[in-house]
Short mmCIF file of C-alpha atoms and ligand atoms in Angstrom, two decimals:
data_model
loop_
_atom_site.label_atom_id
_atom_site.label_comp_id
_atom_site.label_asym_id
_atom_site.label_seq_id
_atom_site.Cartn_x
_atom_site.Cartn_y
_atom_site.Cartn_z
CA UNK A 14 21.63 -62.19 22.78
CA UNK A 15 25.05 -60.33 22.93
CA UNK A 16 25.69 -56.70 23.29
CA UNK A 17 28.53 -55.30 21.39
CA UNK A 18 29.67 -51.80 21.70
CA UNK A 19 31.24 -50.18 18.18
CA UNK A 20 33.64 -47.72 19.03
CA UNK A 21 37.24 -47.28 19.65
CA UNK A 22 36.47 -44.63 22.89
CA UNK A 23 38.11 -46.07 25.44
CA UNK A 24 36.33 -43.44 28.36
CA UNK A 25 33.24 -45.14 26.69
CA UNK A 26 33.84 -48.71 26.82
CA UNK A 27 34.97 -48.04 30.14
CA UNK A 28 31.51 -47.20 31.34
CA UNK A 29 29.91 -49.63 29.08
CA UNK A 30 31.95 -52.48 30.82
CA UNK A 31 31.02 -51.59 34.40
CA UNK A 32 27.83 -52.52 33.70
CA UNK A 33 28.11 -55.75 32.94
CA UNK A 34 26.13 -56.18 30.21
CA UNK A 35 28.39 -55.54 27.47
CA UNK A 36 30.01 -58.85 25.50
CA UNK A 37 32.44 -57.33 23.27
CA UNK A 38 33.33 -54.71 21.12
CA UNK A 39 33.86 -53.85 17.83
CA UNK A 40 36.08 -51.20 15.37
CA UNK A 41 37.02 -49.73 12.26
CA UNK A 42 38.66 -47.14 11.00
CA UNK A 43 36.54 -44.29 10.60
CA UNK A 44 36.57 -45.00 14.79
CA UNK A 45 40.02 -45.30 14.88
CA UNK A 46 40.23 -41.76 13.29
CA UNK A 47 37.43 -40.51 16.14
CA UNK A 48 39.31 -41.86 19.00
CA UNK A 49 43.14 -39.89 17.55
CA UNK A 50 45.07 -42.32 18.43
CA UNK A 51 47.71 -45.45 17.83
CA UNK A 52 44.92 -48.11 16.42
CA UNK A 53 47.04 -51.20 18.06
CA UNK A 54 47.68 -49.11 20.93
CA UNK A 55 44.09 -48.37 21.45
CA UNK A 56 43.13 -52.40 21.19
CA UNK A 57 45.80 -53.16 23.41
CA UNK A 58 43.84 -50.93 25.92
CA UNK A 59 40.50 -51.96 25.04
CA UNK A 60 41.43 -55.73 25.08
CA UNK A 61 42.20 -54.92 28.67
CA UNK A 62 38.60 -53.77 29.41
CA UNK A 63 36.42 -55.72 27.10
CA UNK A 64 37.10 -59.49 28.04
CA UNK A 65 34.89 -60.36 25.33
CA UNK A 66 35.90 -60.43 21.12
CA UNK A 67 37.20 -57.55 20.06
CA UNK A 68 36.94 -56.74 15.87
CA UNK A 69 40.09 -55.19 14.86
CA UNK A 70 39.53 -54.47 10.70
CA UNK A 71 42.31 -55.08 7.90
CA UNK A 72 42.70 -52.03 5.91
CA UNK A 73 44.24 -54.18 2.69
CA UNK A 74 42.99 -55.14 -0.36
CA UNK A 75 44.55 -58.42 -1.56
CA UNK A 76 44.60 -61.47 0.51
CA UNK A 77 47.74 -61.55 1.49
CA UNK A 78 47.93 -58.24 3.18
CA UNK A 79 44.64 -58.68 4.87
CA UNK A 80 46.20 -62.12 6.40
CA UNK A 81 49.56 -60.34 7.13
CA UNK A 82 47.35 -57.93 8.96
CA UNK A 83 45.44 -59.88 10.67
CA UNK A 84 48.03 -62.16 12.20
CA UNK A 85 49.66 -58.92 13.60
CA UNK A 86 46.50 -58.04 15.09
CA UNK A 87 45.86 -61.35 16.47
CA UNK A 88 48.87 -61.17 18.56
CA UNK A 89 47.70 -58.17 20.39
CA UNK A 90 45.40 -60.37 22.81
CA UNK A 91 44.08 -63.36 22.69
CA UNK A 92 40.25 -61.69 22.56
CA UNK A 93 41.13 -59.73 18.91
CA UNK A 94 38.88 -60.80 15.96
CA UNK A 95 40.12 -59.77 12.40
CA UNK A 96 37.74 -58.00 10.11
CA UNK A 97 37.83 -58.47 6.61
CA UNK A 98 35.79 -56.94 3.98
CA UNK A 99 33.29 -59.18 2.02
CA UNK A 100 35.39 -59.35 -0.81
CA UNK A 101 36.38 -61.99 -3.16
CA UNK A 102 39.89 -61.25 -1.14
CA UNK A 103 38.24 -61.12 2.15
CA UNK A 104 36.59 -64.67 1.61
CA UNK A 105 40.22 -65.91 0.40
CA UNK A 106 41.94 -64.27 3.39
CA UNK A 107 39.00 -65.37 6.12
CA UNK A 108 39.69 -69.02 4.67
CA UNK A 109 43.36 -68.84 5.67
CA UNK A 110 43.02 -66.49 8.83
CA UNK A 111 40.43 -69.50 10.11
CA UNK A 112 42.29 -72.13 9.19
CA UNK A 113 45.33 -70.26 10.96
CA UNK A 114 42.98 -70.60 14.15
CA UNK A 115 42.17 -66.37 13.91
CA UNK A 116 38.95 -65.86 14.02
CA UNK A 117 37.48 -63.50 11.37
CA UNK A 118 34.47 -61.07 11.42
CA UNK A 119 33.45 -60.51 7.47
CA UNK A 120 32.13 -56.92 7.80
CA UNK A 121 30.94 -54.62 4.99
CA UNK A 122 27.92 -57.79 4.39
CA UNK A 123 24.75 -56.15 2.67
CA UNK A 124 23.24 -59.13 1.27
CA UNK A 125 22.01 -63.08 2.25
CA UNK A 126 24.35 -64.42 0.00
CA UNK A 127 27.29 -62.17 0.66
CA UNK A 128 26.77 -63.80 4.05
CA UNK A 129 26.14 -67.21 2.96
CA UNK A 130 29.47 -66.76 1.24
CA UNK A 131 31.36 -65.64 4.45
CA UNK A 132 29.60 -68.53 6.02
CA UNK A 133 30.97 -71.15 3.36
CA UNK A 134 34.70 -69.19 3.90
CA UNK A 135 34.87 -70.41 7.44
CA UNK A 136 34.13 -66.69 9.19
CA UNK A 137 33.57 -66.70 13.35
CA UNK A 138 30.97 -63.54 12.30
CA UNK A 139 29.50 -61.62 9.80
CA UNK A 140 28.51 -58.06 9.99
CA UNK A 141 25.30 -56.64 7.95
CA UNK A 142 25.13 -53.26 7.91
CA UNK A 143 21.77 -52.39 8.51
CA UNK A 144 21.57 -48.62 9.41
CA UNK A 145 24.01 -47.86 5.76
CA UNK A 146 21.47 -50.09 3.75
CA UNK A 147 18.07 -48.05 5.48
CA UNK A 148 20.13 -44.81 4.33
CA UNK A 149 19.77 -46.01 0.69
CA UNK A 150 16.26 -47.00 0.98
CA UNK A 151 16.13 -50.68 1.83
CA UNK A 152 14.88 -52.10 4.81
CA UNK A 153 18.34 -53.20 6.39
CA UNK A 154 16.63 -55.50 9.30
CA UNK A 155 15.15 -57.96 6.59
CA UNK A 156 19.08 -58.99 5.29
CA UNK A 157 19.31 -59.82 8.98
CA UNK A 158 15.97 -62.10 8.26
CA UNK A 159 17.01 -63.69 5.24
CA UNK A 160 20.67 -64.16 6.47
CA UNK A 161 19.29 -66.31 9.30
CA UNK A 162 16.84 -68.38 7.87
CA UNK A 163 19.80 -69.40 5.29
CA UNK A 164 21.93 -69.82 8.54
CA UNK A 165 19.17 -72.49 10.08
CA UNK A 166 18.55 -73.96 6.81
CA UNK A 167 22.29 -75.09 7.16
CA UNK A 168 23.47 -75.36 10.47
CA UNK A 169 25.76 -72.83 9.58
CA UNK A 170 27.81 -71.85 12.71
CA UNK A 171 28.64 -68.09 11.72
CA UNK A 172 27.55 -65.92 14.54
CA UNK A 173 24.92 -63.03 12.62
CA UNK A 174 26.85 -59.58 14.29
CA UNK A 175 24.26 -56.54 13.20
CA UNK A 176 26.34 -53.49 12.69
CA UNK A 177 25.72 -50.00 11.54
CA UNK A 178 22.95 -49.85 14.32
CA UNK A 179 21.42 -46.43 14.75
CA UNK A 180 18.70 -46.72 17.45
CA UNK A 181 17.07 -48.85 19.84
CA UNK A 182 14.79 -50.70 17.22
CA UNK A 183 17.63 -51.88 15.41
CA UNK A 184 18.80 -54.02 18.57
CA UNK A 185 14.76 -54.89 19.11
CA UNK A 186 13.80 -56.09 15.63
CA UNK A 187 17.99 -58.23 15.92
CA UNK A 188 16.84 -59.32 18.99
CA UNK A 189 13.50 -60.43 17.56
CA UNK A 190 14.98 -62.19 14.55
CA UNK A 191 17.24 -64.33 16.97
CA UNK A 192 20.51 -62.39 15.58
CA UNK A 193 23.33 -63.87 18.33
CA UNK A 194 25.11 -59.85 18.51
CA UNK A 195 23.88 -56.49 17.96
CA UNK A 196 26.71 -54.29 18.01
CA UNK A 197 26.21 -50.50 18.82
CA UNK A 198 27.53 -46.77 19.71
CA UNK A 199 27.45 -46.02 23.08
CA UNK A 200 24.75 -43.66 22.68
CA UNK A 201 22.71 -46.32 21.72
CA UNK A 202 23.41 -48.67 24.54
CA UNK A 203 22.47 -45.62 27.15
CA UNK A 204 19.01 -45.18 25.24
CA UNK A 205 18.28 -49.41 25.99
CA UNK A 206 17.99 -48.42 30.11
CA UNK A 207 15.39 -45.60 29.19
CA UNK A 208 11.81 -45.11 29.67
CA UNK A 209 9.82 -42.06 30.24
CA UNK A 210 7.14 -43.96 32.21
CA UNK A 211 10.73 -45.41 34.45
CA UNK A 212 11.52 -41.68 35.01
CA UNK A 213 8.03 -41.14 36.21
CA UNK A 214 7.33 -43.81 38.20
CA UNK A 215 10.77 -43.08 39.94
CA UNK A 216 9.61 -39.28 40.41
CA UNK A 217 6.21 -40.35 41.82
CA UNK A 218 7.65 -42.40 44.20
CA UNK A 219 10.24 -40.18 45.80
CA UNK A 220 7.70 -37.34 46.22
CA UNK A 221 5.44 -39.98 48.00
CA UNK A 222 8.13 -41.02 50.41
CA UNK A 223 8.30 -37.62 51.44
CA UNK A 224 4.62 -38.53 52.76
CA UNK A 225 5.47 -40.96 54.46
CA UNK A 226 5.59 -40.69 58.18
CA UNK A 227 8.91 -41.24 59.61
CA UNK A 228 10.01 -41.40 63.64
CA UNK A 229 12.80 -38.73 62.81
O1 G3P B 15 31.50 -51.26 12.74
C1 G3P B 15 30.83 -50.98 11.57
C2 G3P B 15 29.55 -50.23 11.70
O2 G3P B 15 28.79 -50.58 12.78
C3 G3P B 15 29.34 -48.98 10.98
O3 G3P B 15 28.26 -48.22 11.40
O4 G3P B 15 26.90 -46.17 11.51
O5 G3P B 15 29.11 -46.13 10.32
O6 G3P B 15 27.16 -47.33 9.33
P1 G3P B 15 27.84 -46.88 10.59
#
């Protein structure tokens, strides 16, 4: 399973990179807004640390802006994947982007056949938003159930990217389902290494080398 961090912090994806564990990275614009500053200038930078995709999102609403967009952003590195909204625009603009040989990430996905759709359109991945769908009362996790037993049923090769993750069993119930990304914030990713019974064990252990008998 891949790890994807969502945020446009570069002092986070920084740390998140030096440990190795982190496959890519995705944005939008609400953390464009967060991070203050140029959005291409702050790809550029985090196409430098994240060797893995990198979603860079298409603020317009017809097709044609979306693809003018997105072959701008494509040109930034080679690693930049174009996000378009699951739109009857989106789908039109993910069928050119692909065929242009950009790779497209159809975000804003809440349901199985919204992502069947972006499947049929050609896109590299699609993003359901699980944490925005709990926050009206559904259970987000099972659109990432449904969207890949459709995805099996077909062969469909449409990487499943979970987005809008809010906490650790998010990434566990993706991870169960056989989701191929779960992107997250940082926070997030930090809570993954953590255990109480790991802080524990690691304080019961020091205090018992103290006990044990050294030459000097
Ligand atoms: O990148 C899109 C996404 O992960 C949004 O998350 O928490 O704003 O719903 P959230």
């Amino acid at each position: 399973m891949q790890l994807f961090i969502d945020s446009a912090e570069v002092s986070e994806l920084r740390k998140a990179a030096e440990t190795n564990l982190i496959n890519g990275c995705t944005t939008n614009p609400s953390l464009a807004a967060k991070a203050g500053k140029d959005y291409n200038d702050v790809l550029k930078e985090i196409c430098s640390i994240i060797k893995g995709p990198v979603s860079a999102e298409t603020i317009s609403l017809d097709a044609d802006g979306m693809v003018k967009e997105g072959v701008a952003f494509s040109k930034i590195a080679k690693n930049i994947v174009v996000k378009v909204p699951m739109t009857v625009e989106g789908m039109k603009a993910c069928q050119r982007l692909t065929k242009k040989g950009v790779k497209v990430n159809v975000t804003l996905c809440f349901s199985a056949n919204q992502a069947l759709l972006a499947a049929k359109s050609g896109a590299f991945f699609v993003s359901p938003f699980v944490g925005r769908l709990d926050d009206i009362g559904k259970i987000g996790i099972d659109v990432v159930r449904e969207i890949k037993q459709v995805y099996d049923n077909y062969k469909f090769k449409t990487q499943i990217l979970v987005a809008s993750v809010r906490n650790t069993i998010h990434v566990l119930d993706a991870a169960k389902i056989g989701a191929d990304i779960a992107t997250m914030p940082y926070s997030v990713f930090e809570q993954l290494f953590k255990h109480t019974l790991t802080d524990v064990g690691i304080k019961r252990f020091l205090e018992d080398w103290e006990k044990v008998p050294k030459k000097r």
